[in-house]
Tab-separated table of C-alpha atoms in Angstrom:
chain	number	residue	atom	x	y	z
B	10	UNK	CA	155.662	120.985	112.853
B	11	UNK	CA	154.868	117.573	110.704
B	12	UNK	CA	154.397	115.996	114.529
B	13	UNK	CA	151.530	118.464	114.863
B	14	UNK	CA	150.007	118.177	111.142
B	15	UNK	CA	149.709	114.907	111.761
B	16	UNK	CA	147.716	114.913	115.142
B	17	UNK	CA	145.684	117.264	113.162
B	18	UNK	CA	145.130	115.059	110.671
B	19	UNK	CA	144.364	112.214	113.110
B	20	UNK	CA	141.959	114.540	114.714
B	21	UNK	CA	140.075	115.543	111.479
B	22	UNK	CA	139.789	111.604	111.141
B	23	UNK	CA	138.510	111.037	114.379
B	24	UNK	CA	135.765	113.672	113.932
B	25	UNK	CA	134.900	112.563	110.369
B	26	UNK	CA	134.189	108.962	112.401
B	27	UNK	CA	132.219	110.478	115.284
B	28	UNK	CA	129.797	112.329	112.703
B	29	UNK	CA	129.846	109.141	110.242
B	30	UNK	CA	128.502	106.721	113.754
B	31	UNK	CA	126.123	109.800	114.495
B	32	UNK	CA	124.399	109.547	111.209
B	33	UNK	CA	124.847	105.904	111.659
B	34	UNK	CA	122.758	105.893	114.830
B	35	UNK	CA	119.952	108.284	113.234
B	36	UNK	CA	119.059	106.525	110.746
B	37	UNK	CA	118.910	103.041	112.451
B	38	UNK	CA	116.580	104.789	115.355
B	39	UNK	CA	115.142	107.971	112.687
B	40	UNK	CA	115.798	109.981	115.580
B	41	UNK	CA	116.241	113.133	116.349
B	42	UNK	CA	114.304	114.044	113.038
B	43	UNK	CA	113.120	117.138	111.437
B	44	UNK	CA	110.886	117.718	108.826
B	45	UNK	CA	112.341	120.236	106.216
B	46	UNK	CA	109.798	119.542	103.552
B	47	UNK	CA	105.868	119.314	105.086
B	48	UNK	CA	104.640	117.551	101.888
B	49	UNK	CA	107.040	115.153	101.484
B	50	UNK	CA	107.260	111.786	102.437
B	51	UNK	CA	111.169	111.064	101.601
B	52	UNK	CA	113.663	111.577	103.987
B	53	UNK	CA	115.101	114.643	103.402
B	54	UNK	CA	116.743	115.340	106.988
B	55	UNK	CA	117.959	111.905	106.850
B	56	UNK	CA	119.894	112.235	103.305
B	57	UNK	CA	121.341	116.015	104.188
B	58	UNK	CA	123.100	114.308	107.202
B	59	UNK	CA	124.344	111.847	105.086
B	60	UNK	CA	126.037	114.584	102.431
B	61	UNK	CA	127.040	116.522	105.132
B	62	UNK	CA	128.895	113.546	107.184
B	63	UNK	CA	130.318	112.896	103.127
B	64	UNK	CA	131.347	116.187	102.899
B	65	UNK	CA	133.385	116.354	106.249
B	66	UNK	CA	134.280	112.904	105.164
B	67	UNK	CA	136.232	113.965	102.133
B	68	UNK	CA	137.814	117.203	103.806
B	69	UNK	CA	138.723	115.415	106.938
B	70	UNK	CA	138.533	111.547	106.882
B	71	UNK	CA	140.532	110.671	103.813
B	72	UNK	CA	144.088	109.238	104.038
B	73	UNK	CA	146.039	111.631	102.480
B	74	UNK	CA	148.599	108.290	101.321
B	75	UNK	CA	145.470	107.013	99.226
B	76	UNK	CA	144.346	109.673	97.057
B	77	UNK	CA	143.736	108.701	93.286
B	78	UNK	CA	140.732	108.710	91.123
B	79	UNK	CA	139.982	104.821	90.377
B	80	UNK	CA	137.464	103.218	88.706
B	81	UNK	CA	134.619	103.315	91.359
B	82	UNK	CA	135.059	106.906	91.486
B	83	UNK	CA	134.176	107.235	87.934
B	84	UNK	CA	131.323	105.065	87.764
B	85	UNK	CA	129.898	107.231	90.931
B	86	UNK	CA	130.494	110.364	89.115
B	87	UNK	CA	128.711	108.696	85.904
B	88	UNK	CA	125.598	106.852	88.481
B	89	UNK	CA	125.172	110.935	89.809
B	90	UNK	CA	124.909	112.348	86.313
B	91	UNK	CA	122.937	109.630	84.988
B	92	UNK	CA	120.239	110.129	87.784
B	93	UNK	CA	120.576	114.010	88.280
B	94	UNK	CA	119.833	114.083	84.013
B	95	UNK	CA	116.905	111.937	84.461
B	96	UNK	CA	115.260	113.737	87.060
B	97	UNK	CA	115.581	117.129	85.508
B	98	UNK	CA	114.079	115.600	82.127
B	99	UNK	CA	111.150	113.657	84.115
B	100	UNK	CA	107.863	115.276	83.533
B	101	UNK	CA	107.609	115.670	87.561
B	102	UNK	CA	111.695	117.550	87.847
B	103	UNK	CA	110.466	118.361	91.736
B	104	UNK	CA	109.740	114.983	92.555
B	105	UNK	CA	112.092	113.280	91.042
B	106	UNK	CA	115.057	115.543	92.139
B	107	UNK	CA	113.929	115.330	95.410
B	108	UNK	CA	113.973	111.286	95.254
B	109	UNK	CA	117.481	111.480	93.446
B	110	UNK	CA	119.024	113.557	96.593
B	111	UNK	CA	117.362	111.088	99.215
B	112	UNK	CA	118.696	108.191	97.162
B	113	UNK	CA	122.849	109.779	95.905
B	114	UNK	CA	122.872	111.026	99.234
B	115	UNK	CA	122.572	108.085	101.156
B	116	UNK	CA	124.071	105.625	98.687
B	117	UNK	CA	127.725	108.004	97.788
B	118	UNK	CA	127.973	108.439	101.590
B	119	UNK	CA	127.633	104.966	102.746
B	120	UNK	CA	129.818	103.628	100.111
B	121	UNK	CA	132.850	106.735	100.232
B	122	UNK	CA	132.720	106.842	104.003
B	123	UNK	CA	133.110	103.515	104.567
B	124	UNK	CA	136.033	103.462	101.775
B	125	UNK	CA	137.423	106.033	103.457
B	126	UNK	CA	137.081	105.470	107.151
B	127	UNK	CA	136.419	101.820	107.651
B	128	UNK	CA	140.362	101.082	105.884
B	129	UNK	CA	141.662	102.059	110.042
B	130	UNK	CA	141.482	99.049	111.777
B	131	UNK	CA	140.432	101.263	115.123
B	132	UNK	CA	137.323	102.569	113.617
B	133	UNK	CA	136.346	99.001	112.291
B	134	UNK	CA	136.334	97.407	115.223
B	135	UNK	CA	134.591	100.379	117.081
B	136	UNK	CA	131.945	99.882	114.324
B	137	UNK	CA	131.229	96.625	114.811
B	138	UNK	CA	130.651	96.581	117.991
B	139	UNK	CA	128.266	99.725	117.435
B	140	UNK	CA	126.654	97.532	114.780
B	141	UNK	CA	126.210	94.733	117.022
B	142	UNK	CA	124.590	97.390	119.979
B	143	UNK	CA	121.926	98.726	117.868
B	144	UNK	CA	120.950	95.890	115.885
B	145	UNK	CA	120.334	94.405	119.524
B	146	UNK	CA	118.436	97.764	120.464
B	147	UNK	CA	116.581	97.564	116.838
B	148	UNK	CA	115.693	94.077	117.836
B	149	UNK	CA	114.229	95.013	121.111
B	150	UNK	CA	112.429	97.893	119.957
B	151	UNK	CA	110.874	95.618	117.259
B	152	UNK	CA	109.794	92.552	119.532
B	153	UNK	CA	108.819	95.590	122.045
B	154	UNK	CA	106.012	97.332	119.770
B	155	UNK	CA	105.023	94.011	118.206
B	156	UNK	CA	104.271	93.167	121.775
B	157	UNK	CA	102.651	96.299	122.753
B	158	UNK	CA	100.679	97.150	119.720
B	159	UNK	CA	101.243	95.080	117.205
B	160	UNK	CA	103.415	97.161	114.702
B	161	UNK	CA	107.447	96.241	114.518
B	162	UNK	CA	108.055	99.755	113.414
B	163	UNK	CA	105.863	101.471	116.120
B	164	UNK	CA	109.261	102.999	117.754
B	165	UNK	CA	111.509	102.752	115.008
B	166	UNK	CA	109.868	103.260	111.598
B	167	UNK	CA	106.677	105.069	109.605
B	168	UNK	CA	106.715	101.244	108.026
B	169	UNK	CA	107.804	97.765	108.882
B	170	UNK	CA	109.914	97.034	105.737
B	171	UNK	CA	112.526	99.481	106.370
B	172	UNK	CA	112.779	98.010	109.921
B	173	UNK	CA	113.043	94.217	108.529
B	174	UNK	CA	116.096	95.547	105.706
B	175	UNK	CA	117.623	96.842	108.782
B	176	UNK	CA	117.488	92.978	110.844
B	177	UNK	CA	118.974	91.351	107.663
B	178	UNK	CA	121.654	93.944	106.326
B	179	UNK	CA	122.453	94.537	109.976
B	180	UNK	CA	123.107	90.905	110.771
B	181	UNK	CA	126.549	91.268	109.116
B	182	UNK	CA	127.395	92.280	113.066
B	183	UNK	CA	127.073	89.585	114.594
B	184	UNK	CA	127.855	87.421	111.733
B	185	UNK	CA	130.940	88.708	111.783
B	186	UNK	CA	131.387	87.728	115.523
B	187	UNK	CA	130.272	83.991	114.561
B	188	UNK	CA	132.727	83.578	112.052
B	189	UNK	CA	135.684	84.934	114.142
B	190	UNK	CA	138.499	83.108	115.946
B	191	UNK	CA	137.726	83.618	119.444
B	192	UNK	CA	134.773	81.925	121.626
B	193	UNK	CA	133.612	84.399	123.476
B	194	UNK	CA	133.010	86.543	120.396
B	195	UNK	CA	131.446	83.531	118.774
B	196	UNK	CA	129.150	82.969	121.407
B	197	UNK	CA	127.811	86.580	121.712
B	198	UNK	CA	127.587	86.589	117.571
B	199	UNK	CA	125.658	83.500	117.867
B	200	UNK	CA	123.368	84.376	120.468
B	201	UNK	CA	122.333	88.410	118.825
B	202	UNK	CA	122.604	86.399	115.043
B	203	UNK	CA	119.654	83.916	116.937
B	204	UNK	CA	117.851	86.742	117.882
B	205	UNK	CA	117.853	88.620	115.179
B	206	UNK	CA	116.759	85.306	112.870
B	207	UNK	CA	113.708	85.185	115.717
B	208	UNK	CA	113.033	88.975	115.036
B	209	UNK	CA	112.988	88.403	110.922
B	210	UNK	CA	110.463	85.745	111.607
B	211	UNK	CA	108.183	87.643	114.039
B	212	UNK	CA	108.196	90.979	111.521
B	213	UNK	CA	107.770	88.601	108.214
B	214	UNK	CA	104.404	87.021	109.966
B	215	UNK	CA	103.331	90.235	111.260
B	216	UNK	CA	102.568	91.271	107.435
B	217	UNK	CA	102.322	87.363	105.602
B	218	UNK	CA	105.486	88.447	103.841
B	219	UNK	CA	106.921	84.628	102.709
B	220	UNK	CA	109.330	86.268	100.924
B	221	UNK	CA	110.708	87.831	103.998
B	222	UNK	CA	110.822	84.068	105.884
B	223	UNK	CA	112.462	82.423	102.467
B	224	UNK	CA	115.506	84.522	102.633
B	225	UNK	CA	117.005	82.948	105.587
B	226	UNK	CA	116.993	79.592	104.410
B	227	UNK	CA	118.112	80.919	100.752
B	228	UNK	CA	121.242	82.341	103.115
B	229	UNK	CA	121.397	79.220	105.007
B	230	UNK	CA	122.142	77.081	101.282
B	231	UNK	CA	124.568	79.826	100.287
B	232	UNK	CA	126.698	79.522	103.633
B	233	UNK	CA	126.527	75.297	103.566
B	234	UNK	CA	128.469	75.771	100.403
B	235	UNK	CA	130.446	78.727	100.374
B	236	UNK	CA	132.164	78.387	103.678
B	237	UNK	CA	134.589	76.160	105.452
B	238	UNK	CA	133.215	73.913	107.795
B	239	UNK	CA	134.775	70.968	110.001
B	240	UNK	CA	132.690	67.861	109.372
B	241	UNK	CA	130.958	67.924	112.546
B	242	UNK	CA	129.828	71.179	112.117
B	243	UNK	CA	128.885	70.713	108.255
B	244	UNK	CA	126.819	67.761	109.294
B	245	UNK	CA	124.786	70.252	111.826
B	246	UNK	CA	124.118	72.835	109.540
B	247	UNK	CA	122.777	70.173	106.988
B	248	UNK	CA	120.261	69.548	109.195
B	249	UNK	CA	119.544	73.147	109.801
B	250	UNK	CA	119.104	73.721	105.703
B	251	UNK	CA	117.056	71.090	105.749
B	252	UNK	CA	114.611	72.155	108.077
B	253	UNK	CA	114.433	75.543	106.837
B	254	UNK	CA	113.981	74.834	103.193
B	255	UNK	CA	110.854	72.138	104.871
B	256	UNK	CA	109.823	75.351	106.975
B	257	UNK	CA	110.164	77.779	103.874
B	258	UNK	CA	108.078	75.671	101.463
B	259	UNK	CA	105.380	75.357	104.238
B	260	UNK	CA	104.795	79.135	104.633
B	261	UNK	CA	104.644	79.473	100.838
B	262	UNK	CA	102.788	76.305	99.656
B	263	UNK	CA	101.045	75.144	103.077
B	264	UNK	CA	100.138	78.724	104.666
B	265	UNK	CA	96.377	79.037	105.208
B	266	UNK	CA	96.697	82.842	104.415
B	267	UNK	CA	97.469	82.805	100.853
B	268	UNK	CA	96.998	85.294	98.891
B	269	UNK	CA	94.473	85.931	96.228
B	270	UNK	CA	96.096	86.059	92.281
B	271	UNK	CA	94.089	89.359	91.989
B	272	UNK	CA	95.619	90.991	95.309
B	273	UNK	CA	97.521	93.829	94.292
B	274	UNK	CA	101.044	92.180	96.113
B	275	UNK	CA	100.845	89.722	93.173
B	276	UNK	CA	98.899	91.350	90.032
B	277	UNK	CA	100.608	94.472	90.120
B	278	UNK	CA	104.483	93.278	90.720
B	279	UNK	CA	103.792	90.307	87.943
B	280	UNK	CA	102.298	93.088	85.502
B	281	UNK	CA	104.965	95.561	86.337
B	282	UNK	CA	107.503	93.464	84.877
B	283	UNK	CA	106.142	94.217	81.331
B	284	UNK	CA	105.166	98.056	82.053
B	285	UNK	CA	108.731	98.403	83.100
B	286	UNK	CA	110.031	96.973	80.201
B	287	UNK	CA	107.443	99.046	78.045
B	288	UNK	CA	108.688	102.360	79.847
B	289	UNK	CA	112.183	101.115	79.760
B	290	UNK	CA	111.780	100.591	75.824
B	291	UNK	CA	110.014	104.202	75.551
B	292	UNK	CA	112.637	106.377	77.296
B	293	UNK	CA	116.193	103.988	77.234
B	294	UNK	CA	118.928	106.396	77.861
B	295	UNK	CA	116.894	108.566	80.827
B	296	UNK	CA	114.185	106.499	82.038
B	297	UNK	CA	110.780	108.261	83.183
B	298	UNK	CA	112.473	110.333	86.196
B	299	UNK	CA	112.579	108.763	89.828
B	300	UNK	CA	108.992	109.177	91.530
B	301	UNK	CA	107.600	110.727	88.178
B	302	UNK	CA	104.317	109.516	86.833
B	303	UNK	CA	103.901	106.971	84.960
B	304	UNK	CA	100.195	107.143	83.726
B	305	UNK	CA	101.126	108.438	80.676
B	306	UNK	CA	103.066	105.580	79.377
B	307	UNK	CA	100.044	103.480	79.785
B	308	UNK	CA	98.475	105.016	76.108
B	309	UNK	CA	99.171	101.845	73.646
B	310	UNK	CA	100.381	99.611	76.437
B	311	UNK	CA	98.526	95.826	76.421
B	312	UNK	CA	97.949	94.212	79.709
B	313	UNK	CA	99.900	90.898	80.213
B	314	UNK	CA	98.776	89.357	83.409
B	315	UNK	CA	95.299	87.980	82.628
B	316	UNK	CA	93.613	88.642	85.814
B	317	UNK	CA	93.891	92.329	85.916
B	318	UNK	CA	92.074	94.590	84.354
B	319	UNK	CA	93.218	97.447	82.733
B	320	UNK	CA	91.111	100.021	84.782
B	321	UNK	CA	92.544	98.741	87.720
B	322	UNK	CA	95.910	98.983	87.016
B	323	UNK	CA	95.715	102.419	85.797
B	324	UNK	CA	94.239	103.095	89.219
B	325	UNK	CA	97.181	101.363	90.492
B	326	UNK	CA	99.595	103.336	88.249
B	327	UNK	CA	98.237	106.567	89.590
B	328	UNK	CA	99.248	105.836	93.128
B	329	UNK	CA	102.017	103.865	92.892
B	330	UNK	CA	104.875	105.638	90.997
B	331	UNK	CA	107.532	102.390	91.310
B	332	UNK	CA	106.968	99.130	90.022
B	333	UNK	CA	107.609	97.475	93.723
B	334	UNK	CA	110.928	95.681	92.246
B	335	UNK	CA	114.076	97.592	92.857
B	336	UNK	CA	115.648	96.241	89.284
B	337	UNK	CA	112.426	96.878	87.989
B	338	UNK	CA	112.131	100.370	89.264
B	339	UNK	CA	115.601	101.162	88.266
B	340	UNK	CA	115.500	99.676	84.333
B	341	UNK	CA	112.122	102.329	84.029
B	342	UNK	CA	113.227	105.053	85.970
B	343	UNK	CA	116.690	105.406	85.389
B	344	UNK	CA	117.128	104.278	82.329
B	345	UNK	CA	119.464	100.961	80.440
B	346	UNK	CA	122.533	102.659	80.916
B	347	UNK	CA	122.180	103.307	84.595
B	348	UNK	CA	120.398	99.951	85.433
B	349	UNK	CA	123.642	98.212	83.627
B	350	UNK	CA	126.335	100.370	85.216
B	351	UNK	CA	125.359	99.981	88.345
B	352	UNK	CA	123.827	96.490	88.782
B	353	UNK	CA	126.795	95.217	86.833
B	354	UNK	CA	129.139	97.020	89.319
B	355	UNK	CA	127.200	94.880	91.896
B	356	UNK	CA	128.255	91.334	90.066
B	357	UNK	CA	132.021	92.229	89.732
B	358	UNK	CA	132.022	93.406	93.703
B	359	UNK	CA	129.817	90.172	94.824
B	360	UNK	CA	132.303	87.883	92.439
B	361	UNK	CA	135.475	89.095	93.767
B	362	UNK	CA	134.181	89.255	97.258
B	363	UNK	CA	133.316	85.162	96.674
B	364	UNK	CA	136.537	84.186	96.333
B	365	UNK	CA	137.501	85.516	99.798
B	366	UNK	CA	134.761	83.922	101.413
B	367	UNK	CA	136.671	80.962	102.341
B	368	UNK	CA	139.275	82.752	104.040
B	369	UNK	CA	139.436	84.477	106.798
B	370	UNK	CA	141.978	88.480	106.986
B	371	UNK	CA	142.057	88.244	110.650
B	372	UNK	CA	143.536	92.145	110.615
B	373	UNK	CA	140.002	93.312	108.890
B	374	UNK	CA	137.711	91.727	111.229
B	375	UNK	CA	135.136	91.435	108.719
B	376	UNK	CA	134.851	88.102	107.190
B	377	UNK	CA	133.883	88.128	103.883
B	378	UNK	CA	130.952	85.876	103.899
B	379	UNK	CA	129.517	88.682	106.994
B	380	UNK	CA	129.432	90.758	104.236
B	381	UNK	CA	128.081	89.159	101.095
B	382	UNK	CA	125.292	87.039	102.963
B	383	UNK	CA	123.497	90.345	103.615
B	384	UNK	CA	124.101	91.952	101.115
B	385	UNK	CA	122.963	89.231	98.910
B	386	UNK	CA	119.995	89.347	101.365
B	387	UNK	CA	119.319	92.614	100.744
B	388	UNK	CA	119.281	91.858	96.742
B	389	UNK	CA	116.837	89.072	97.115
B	390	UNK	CA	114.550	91.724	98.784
B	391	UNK	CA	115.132	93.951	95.383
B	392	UNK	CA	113.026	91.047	93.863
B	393	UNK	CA	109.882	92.475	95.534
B	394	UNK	CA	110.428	96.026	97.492
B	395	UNK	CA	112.510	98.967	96.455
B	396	UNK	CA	114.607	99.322	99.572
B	397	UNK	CA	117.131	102.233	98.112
B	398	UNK	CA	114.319	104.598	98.361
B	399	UNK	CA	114.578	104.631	102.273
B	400	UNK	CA	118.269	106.103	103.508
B	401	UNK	CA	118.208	104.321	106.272
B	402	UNK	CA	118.485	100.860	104.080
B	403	UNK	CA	120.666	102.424	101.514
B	404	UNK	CA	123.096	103.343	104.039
B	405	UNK	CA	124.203	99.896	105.593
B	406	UNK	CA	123.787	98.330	101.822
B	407	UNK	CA	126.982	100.784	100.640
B	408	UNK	CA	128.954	100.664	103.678
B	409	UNK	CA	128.913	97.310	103.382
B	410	UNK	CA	129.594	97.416	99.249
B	411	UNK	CA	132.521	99.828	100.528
B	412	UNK	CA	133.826	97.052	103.109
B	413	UNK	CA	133.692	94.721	100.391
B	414	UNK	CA	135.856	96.669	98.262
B	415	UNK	CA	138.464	97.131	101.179
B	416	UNK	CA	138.410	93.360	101.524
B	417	UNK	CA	138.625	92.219	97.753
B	418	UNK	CA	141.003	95.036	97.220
B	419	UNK	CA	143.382	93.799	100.299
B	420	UNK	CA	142.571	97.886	101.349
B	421	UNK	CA	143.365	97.403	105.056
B	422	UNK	CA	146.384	98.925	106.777
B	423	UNK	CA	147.748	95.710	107.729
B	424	UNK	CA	147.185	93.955	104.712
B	425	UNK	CA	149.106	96.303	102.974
B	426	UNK	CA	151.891	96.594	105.806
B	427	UNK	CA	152.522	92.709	105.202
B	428	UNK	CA	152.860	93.366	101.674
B	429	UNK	CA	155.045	95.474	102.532
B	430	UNK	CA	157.364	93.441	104.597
């Protein structure tokens, strides 16, 4: 009788996995979709897969050995409250609720899934290689409607930044290949990791994003100092941080396209620093509500940036309901509690994860610095995009928080069987 609970159990797992890489694969490709809301531009279908594959998650996936309530469970329960309360006490509760289920959805189920599923050595190495498959197919089908039509999200995306979050927080793949043991593995991470650096370049000159080409080379600095490298090898990528900080200033400095300090990709992220302050300072404990306007916070607020005027950027404010910042759009939207909670949450995991980076747990498959150099990646785009907004970005960005918690934590089955012995 226990002999059969358990393959029912193992089952239960096995199906909790199969639905977690289904969602997986739908929201790197956003296909099959369907549109449950006509008016509404977030991904709904997207973030109900995600709660449902949580849901069969929890009742099916968990290891019934690991069950306890710690810390990161409360401070998901809190991040929920915090967001639902805001959103219900925005002055736009349909909009913002709405934007609150894309974004909980997507975030709780990447992070708990991957805590729960990713701690079986089977499934993680069955997800890497799944990674490593359809960030090559994501490449492809990038290079493939740049090619044919000029748009890198032309078969994969209504918009070309979700599709470049995807080539960076997706790199952890083949990153993780690279930084293995054995050479063929390192070859084939090196070769897709190439690639995929080739692809970020392409997508950040199809829309004069410098930001998108700088972060690269800010990854290259990171990795020349927080990894382990045999002299020959350290002297090699020397030269390779070299060229790309050369290549980096050039696009930003030397770039014939500059842009204009009135052009909205400058004016309105520099003055949206002190708006979101301003709404931050007006509403502290609930923020304005996710997606809820915010022209009504511009009565008694002073311009800052001096090339802007003010009629403009209330035309600006009337469209665009996020301040084009991530931290930004968090601080006035959600509030100082939530934008400390969670951000701070961030630091502790990215600290502890640091001080595995030199190592390598050969039984988790990840290494550590696979993991941190995209998701700092990913946190260097918060600087100038709000990537949570899209599922399909949120996703990879809390599976890999969750692996990084397995990792720091010493989570994995075999770490803990050595304990053990």
């Amino acid at each position: 009788m226990s002999i059969h609970l358990a393959d029912m159990k193992q089952k239960g797992r096995c199906f909790a996995f199969f639905l977690f890489c289904i969602t997986t694969c739908q929201l790197v490709f956003q296909k099959p979709y369907i549109v449950i809301l006509p008016d509404e531009r977030a991904k709904i279908f997207s973030a109900t897969l995600c709660l449902l594959t949580l849901i069969v998650t929890i009742a099916l996936g968990r290891d019934k050995r690991r069950v306890r309530l710690g810390p990161d469970f409360w401070i998901s329960l809190v991040l929920g409250i915090i967001v639902l309360m805001s959103s219900i006490f925005s002055v736009a509760p349909r909009d913002s609720l709405q934007r609150a289920f894309v974004i909980l959805s997507a975030a709780l189920a990447g992070y708990w899934c991957s805590r729960f599923l990713l701690i079986d050595p089977g499934f993680r190495k069955i997800f890497l290689w799944m990674a490593n498959a359809l960030l090559v197919c994501v490449i492809f089908l990038a290079l493939l409607g740049l090619f044919l039509n000029g748009k890198p999200h032309e078969f994969l995306d209504a918009h070309w930044h979700p599709v470049a979050s995807r080539l960076l927080l997706m790199s952890f793949a083949p990153l993780s290949l690279l930084l293995g043991d054995l050479r063929r593995e390192k070859i084939i991470g090196g070769t897709i990791l190439f690639v995929d650096l080739i692809a970020i370049y392409l997508v950040g000159r199809y829309a004069y994003t410098e930001s998108m080409l700088i972060i690269p080379g800010i990854l290259c600095v990171v990795a020349f100092f927080l990894l382990r490298w045999e002299p020959r090898t350290r002297r090699i990528l020397a030269i390779l941080v070299t060229l790309t900080i050369v290549a980096a200033v050039f696009f930003v400095y030397l770039n014939p396209k500059k842009l204009d300090r009135n052009h909205i990709s400058v004016s309105y992220r520099i003055e949206s620093l002190f708006f979101s302050i301003h709404i931050a300072s007006k509403n502290p404990w609930l923020g304005n509500g996710l997606w809820a306007p915010r022209i009504s916070s511009l009565k008694g607020y002073a311009l800052h940036y001096p090339y802007l005027s003010k009629d403009q950027f209330s035309e600006w404010v009337k469209v665009y309901r996020t301040s084009e910042n991530l931290y930004l759009t968090f601080l006035a939207d959600l509030g100082i509690p939530f934008f400390l909670l969670y951000f701070g949450s961030l630091l502790y995991i990215f600290f502890r994860l640091v001080r595995f980076c030199r190592d390598q747990f050969t039984c988790f498959i990840f290494h550590p610095a696979a993991i941190f150099l995209p998701l700092m990646a990913e946190c260097l785009r918060f600087f100038v995009l709000d990537d949570l907004f899209h599922p399909q970005s949120s996703w990879f960005f809390h599976i890999l928080l969750g692996l990084a918690v397995i990792c720091a934590n010493k989570e994995c089955v075999s770490c803990q069987t050595d304990e053990v012995r």
